[in-house]
PDB file of C-alpha atoms and ligand atoms in Angstrom:
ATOM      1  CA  UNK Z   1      13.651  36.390 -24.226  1.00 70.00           C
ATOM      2  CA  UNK Z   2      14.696  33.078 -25.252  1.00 84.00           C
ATOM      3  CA  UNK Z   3      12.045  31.596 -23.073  1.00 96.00           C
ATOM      4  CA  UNK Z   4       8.689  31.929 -23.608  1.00 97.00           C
ATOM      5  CA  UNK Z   5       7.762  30.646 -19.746  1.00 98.00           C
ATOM      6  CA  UNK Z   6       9.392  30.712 -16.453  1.00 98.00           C
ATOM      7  CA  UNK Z   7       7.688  28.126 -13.869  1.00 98.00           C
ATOM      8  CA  UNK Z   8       8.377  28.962 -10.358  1.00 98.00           C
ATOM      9  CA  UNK Z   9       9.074  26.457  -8.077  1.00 98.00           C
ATOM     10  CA  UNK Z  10       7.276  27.982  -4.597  1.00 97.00           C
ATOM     11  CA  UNK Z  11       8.361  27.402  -1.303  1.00 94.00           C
ATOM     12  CA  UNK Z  12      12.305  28.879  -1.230  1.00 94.00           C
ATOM     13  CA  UNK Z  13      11.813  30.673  -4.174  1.00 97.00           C
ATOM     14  CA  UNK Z  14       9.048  33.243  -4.334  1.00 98.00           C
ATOM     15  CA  UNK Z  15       9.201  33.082  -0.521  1.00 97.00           C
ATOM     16  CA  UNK Z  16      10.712  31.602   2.161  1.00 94.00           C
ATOM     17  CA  UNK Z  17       8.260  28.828   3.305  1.00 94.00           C
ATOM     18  CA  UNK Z  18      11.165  26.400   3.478  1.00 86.00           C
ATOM     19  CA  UNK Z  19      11.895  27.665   7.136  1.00 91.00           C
ATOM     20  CA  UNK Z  20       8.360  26.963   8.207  1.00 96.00           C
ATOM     21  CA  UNK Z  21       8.652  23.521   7.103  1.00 96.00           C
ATOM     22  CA  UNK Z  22      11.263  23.013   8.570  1.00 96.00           C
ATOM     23  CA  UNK Z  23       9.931  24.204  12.421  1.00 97.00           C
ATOM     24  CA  UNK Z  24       7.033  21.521  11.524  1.00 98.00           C
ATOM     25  CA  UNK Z  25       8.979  18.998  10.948  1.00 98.00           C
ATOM     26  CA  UNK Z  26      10.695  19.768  13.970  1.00 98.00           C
ATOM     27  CA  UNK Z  27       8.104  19.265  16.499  1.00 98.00           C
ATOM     28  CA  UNK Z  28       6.681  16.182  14.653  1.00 98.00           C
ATOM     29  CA  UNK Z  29      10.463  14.551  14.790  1.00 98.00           C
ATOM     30  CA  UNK Z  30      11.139  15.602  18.344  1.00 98.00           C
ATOM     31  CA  UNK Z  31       7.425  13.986  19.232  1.00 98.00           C
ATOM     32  CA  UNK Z  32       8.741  10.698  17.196  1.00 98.00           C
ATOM     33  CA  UNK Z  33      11.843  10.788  19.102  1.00 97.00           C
ATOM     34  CA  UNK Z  34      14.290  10.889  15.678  1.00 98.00           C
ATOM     35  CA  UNK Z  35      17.136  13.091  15.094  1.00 98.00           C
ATOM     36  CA  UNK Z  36      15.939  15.947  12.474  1.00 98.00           C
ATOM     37  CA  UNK Z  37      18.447  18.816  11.170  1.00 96.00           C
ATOM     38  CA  UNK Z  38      18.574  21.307   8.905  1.00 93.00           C
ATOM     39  CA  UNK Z  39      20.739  18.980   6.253  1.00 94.00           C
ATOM     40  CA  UNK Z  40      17.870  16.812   6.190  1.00 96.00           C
ATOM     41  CA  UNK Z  41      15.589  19.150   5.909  1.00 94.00           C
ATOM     42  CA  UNK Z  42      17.355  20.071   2.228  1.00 91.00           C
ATOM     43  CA  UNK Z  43      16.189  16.639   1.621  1.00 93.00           C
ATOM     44  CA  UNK Z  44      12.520  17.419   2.172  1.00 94.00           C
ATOM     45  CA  UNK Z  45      12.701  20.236  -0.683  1.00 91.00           C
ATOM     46  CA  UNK Z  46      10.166  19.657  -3.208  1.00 91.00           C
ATOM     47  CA  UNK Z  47       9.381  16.267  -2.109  1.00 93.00           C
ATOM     48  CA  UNK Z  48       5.171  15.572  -0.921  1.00 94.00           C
ATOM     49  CA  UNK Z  49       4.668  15.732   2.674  1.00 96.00           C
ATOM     50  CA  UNK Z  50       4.085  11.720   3.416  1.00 96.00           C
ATOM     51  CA  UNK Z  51       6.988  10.899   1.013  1.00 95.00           C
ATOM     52  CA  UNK Z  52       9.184  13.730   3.582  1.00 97.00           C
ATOM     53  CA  UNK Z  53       7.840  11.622   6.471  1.00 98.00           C
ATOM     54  CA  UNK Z  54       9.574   8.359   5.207  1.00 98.00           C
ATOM     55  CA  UNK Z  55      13.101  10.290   4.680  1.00 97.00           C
ATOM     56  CA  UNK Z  56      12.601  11.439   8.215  1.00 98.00           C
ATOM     57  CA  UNK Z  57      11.822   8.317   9.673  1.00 98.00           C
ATOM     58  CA  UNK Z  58      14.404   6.693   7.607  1.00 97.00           C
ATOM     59  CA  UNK Z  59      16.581   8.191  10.616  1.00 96.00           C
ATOM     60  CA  UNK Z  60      13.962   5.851  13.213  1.00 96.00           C
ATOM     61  CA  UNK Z  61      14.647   2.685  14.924  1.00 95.00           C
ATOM     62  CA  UNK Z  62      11.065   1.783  15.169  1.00 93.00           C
ATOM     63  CA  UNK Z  63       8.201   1.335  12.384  1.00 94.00           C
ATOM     64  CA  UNK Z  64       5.367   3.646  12.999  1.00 97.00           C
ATOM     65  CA  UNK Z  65       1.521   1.590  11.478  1.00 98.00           C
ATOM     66  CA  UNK Z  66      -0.449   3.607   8.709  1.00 97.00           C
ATOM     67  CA  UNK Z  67      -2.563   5.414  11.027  1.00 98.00           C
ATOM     68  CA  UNK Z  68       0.318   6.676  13.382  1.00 98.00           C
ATOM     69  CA  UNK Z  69       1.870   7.886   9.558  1.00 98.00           C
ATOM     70  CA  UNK Z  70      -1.377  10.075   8.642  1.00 98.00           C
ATOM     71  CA  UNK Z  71      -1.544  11.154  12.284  1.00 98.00           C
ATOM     72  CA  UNK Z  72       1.864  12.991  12.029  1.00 98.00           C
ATOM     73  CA  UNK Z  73       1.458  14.029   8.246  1.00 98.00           C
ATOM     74  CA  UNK Z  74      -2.031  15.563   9.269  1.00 98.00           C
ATOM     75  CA  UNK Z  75      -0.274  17.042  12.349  1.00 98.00           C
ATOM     76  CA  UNK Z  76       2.241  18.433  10.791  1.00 98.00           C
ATOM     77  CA  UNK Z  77       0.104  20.253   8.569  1.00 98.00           C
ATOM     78  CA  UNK Z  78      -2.027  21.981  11.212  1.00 98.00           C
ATOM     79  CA  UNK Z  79       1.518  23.323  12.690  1.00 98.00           C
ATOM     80  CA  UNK Z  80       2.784  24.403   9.034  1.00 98.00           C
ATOM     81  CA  UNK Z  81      -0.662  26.239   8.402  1.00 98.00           C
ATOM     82  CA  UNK Z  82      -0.524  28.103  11.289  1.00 98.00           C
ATOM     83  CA  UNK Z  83       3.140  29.247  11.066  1.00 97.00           C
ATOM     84  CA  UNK Z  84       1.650  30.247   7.679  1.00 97.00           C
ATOM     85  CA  UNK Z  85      -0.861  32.430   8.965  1.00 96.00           C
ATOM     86  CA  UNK Z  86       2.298  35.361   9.982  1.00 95.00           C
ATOM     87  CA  UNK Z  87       3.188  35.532   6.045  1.00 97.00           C
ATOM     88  CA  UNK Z  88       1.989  38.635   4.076  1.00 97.00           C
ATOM     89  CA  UNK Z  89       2.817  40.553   0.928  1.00 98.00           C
ATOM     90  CA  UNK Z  90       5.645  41.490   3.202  1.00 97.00           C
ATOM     91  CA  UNK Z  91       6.984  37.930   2.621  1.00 97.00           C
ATOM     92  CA  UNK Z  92       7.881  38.753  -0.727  1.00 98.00           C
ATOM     93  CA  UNK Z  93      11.282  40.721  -1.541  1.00 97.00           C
ATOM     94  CA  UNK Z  94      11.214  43.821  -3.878  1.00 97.00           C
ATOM     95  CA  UNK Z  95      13.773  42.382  -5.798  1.00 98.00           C
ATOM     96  CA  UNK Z  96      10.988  38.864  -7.046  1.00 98.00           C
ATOM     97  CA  UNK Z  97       8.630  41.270  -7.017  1.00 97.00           C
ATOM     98  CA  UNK Z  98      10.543  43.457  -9.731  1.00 97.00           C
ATOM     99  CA  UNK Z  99      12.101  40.786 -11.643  1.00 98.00           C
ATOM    100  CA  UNK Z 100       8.919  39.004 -12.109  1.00 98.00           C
ATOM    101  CA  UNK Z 101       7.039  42.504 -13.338  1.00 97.00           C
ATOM    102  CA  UNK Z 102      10.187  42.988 -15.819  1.00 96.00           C
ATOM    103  CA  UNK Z 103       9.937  39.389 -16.872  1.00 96.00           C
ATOM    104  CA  UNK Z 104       6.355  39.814 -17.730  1.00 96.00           C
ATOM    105  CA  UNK Z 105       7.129  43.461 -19.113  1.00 96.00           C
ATOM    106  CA  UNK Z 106       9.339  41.260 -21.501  1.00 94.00           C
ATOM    107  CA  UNK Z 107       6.116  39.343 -22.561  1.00 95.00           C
ATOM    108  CA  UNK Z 108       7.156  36.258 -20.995  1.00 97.00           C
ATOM    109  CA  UNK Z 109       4.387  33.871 -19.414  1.00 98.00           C
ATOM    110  CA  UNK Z 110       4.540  32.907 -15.812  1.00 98.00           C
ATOM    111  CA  UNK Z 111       3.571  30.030 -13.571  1.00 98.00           C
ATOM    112  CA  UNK Z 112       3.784  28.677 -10.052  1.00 98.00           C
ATOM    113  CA  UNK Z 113       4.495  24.421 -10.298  1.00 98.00           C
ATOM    114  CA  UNK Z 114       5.157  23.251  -6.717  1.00 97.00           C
ATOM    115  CA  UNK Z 115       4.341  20.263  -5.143  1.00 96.00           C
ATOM    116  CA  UNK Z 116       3.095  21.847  -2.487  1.00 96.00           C
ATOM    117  CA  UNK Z 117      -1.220  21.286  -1.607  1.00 97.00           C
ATOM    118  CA  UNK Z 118      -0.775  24.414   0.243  1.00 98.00           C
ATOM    119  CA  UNK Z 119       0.509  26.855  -2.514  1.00 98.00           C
ATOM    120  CA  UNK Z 120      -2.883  28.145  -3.040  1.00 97.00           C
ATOM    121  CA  UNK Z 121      -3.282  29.629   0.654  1.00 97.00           C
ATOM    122  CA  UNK Z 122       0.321  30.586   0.276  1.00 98.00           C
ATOM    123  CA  UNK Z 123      -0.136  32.994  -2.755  1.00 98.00           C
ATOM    124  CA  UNK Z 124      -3.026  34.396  -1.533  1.00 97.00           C
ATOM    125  CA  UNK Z 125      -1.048  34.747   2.239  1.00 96.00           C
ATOM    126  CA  UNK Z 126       1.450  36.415   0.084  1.00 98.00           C
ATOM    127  CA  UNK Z 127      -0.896  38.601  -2.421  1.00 97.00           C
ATOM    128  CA  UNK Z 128      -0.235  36.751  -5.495  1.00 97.00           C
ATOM    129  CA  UNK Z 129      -3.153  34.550  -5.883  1.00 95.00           C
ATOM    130  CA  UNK Z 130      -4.231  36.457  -9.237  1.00 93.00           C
ATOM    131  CA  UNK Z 131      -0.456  37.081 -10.609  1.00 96.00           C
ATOM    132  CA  UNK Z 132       0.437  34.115 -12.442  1.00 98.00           C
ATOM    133  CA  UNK Z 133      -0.350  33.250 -15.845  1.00 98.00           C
ATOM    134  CA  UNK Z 134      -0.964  29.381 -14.295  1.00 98.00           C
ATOM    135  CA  UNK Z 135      -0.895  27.757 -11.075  1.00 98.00           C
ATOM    136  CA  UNK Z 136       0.496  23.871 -11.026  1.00 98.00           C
ATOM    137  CA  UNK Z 137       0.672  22.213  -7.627  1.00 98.00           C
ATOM    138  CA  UNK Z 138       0.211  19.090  -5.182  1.00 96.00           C
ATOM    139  CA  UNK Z 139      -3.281  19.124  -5.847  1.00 97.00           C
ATOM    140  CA  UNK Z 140      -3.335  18.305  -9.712  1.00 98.00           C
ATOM    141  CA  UNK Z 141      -0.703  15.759  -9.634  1.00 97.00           C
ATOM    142  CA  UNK Z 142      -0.067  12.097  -8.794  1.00 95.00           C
ATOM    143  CA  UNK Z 143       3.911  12.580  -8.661  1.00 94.00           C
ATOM    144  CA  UNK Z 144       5.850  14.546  -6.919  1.00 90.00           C
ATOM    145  CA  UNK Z 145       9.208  15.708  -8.334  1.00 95.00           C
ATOM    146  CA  UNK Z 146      11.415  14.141  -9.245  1.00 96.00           C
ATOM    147  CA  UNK Z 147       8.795  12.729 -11.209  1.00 97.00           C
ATOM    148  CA  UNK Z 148       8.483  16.038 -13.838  1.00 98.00           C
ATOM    149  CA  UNK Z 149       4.340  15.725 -13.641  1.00 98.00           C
ATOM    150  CA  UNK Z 150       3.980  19.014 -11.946  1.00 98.00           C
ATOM    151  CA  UNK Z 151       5.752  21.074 -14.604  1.00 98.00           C
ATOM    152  CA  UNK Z 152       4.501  19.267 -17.502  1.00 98.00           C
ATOM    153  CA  UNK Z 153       0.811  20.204 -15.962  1.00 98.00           C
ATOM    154  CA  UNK Z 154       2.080  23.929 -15.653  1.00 98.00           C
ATOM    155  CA  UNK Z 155       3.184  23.944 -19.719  1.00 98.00           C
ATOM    156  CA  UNK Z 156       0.140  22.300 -20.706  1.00 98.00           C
ATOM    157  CA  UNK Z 157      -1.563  25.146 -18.545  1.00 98.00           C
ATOM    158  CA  UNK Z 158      -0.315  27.612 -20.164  1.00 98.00           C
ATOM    159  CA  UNK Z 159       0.012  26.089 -23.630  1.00 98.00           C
ATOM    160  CA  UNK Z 160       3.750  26.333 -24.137  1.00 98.00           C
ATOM    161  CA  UNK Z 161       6.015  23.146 -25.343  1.00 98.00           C
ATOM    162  CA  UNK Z 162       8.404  22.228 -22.778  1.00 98.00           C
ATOM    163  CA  UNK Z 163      11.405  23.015 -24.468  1.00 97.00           C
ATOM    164  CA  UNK Z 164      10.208  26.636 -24.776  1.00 97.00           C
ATOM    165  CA  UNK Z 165       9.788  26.899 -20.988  1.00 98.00           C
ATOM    166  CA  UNK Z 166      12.596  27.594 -17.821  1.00 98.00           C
ATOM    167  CA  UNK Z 167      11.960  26.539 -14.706  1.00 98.00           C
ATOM    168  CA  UNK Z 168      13.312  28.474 -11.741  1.00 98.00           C
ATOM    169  CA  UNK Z 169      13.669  25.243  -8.530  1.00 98.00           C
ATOM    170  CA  UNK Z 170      15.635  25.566  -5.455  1.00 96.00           C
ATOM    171  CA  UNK Z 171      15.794  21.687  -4.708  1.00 95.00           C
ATOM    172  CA  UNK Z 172      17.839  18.859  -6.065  1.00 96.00           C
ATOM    173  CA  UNK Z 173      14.315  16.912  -6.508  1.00 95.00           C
ATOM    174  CA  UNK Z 174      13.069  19.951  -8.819  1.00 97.00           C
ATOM    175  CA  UNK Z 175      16.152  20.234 -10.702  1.00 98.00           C
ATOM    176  CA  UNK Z 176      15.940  16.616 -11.086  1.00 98.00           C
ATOM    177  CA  UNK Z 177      11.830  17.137 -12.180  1.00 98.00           C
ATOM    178  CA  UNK Z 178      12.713  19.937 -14.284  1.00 98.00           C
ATOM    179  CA  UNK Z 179      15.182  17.772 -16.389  1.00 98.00           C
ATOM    180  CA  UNK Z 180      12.916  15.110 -16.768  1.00 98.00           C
ATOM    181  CA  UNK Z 181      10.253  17.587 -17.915  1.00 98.00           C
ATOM    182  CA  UNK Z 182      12.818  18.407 -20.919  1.00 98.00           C
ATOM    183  CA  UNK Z 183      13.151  21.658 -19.584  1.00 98.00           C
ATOM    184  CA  UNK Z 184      16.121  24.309 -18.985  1.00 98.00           C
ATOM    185  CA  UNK Z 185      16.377  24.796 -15.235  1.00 98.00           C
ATOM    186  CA  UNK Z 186      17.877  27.918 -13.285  1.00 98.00           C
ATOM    187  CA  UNK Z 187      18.813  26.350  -9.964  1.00 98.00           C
ATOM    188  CA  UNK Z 188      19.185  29.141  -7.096  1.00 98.00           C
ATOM    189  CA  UNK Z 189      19.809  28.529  -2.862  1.00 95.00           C
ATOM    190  CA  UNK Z 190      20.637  24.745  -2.049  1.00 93.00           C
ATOM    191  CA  UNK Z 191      20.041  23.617  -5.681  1.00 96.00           C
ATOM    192  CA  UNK Z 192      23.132  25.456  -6.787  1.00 97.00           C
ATOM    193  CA  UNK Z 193      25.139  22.528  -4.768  1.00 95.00           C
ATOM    194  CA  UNK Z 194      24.786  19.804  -7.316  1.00 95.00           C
ATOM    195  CA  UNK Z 195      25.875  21.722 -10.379  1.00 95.00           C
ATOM    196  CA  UNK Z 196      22.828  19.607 -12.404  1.00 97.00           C
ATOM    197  CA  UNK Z 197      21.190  23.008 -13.983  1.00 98.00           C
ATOM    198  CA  UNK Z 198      21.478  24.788 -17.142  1.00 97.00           C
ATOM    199  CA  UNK Z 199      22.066  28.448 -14.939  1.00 98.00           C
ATOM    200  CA  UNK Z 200      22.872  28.704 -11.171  1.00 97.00           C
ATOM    201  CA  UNK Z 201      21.210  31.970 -10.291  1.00 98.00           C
ATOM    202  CA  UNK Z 202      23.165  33.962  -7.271  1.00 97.00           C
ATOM    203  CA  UNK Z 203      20.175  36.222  -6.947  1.00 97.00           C
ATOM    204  CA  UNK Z 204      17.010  35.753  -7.838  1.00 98.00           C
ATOM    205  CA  UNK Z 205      17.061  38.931 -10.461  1.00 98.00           C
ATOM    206  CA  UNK Z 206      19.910  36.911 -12.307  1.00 97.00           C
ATOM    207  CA  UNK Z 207      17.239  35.674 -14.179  1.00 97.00           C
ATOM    208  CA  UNK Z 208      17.286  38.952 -16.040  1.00 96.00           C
ATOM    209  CA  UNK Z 209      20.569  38.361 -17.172  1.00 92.00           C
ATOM    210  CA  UNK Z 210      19.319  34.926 -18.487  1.00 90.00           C
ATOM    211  CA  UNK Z 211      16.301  36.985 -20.302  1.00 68.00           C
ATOM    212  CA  UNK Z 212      18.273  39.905 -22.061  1.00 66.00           C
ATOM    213  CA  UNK Z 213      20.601  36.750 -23.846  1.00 60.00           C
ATOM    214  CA  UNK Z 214      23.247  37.341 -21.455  1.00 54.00           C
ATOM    215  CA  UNK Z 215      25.271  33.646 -20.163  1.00 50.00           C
ATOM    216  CA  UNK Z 216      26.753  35.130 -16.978  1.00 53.00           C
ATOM    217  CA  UNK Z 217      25.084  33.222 -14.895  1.00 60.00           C
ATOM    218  CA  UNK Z 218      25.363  29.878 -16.630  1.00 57.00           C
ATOM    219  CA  UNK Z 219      27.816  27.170 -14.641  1.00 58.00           C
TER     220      UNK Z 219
HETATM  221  C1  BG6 R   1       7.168  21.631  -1.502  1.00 55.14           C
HETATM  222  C2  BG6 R   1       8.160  21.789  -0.373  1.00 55.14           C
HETATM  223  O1  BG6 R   1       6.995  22.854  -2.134  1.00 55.14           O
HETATM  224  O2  BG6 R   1       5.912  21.190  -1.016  1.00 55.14           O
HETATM  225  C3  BG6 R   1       8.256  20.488   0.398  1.00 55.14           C
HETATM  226  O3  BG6 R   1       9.425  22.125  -0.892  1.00 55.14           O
HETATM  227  C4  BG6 R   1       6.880  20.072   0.873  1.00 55.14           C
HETATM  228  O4  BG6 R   1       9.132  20.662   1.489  1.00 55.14           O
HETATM  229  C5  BG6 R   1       5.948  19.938  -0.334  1.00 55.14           C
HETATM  230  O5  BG6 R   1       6.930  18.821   1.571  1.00 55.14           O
HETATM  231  C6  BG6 R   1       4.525  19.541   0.055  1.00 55.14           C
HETATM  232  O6  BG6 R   1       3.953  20.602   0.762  1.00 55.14           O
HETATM  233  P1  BG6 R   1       2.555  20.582   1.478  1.00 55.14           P
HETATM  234  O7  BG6 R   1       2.271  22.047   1.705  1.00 55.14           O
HETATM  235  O8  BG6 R   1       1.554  19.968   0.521  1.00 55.14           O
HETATM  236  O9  BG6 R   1       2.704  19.803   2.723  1.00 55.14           O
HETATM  237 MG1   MG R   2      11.326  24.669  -3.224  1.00 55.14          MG
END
């Protein structure tokens, strides 16, 4: 393997908290009384949960005060943890589930970095809260991505230089983080759009291909 670490990027990657997020969003947005789709939604990928309040509100007429800004933050979470509540081990395809036990068959470390504060309950929702080698996420970081803080964390984590580690991101912002991080970056879902990433993975098990040497899935 010519990596010696994949970091995971979370939410649309290992599982499909993305939707979720969006249904949130949704019922904070319609409370608000701004327009919300799913196009701006892609915008919310990887990006903290007050900093995906300004890009929706970017949309609104009106200026909302401080409090009225943690009021819909906080309420948004309470929605998105409940909706979290139906995910189980269920949640996560055979096909991750193989590719990550071949990847670590290989030898090859592995680690969650997500911006997320929630990725802890998520993983254990899901049954992974013991299967990664480290766990980097919105609750050991200042930045979120694009800023690459939250994978730098996850190398130094797992004591691996950057340049010896791939991260796996489904949003522009991670790609973006990833980058910055000096890191290769397998973009897969939305993130294949902008054509910024070393690989564009079709499938998630692609990133065998990338593993055994082989460049079909490079852009
Ligand atoms: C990222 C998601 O993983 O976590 C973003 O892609 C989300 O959409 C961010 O805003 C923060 O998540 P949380 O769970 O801390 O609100
Ligand atoms: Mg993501």
């Amino acid at each position: 393997m010519k990596y010696q670490a994949i970091i995971f990027d979370l939410d649309g990657v290992i599982c499909h908290t993305d939707q979720y997020h969006y249904l949130a969003w949704k019922q904070i947005a319609d409370e608000i009384g701004v327009y919300f789709d799913e196009q701006i939604n892609n915008r919310l990928r990887g990006v903290s949960r007050r900093e995906s309040l300004e890009i929706i509100l970017e949309a609104y007429p009106g200026r909302l005060t401080e409090d009225e800004k943690t009021y819909y933050t906080e309420k948004k979470n309470g929605l998105y943890r409940s909706l979290l509540q139906n995910m189980s081990p269920a949640d996560v395809t055979a096909e991750v589930r193989e590719t990550l036990d071949q990847l670590r068959a290989q030898g090859v470390l592995l680690a969650i970095g997500s911006s997320s504060k929630n990725a802890k309950a998520i993983l254990k929702q899901i049954g992974l809260e013991d299967y990664f080698d480290a766990v980097s996420d919105g609750t050991n970081i200042t930045q979120s991505k694009p800023d690459p803080e939250v994978f730098l964390k996850a190398s130094q984590f797992l004591g691996v230089d950057p340049q010896h580690c791939l991260v796996v991101e489904d949003a522009r912002s991670g790609v973006e983080a990833a980058l910055a991080a000096n890191m290769d970056c397998a973009a897969i879902g939305d993130a294949t759009k902008y054509n910024l990433a070393r690989y564009n993975l079709q499938r998630f098990s692609d990133l065998l291909q990338i593993s055994h040497g082989d460049g079909s899935c490079g852009r």
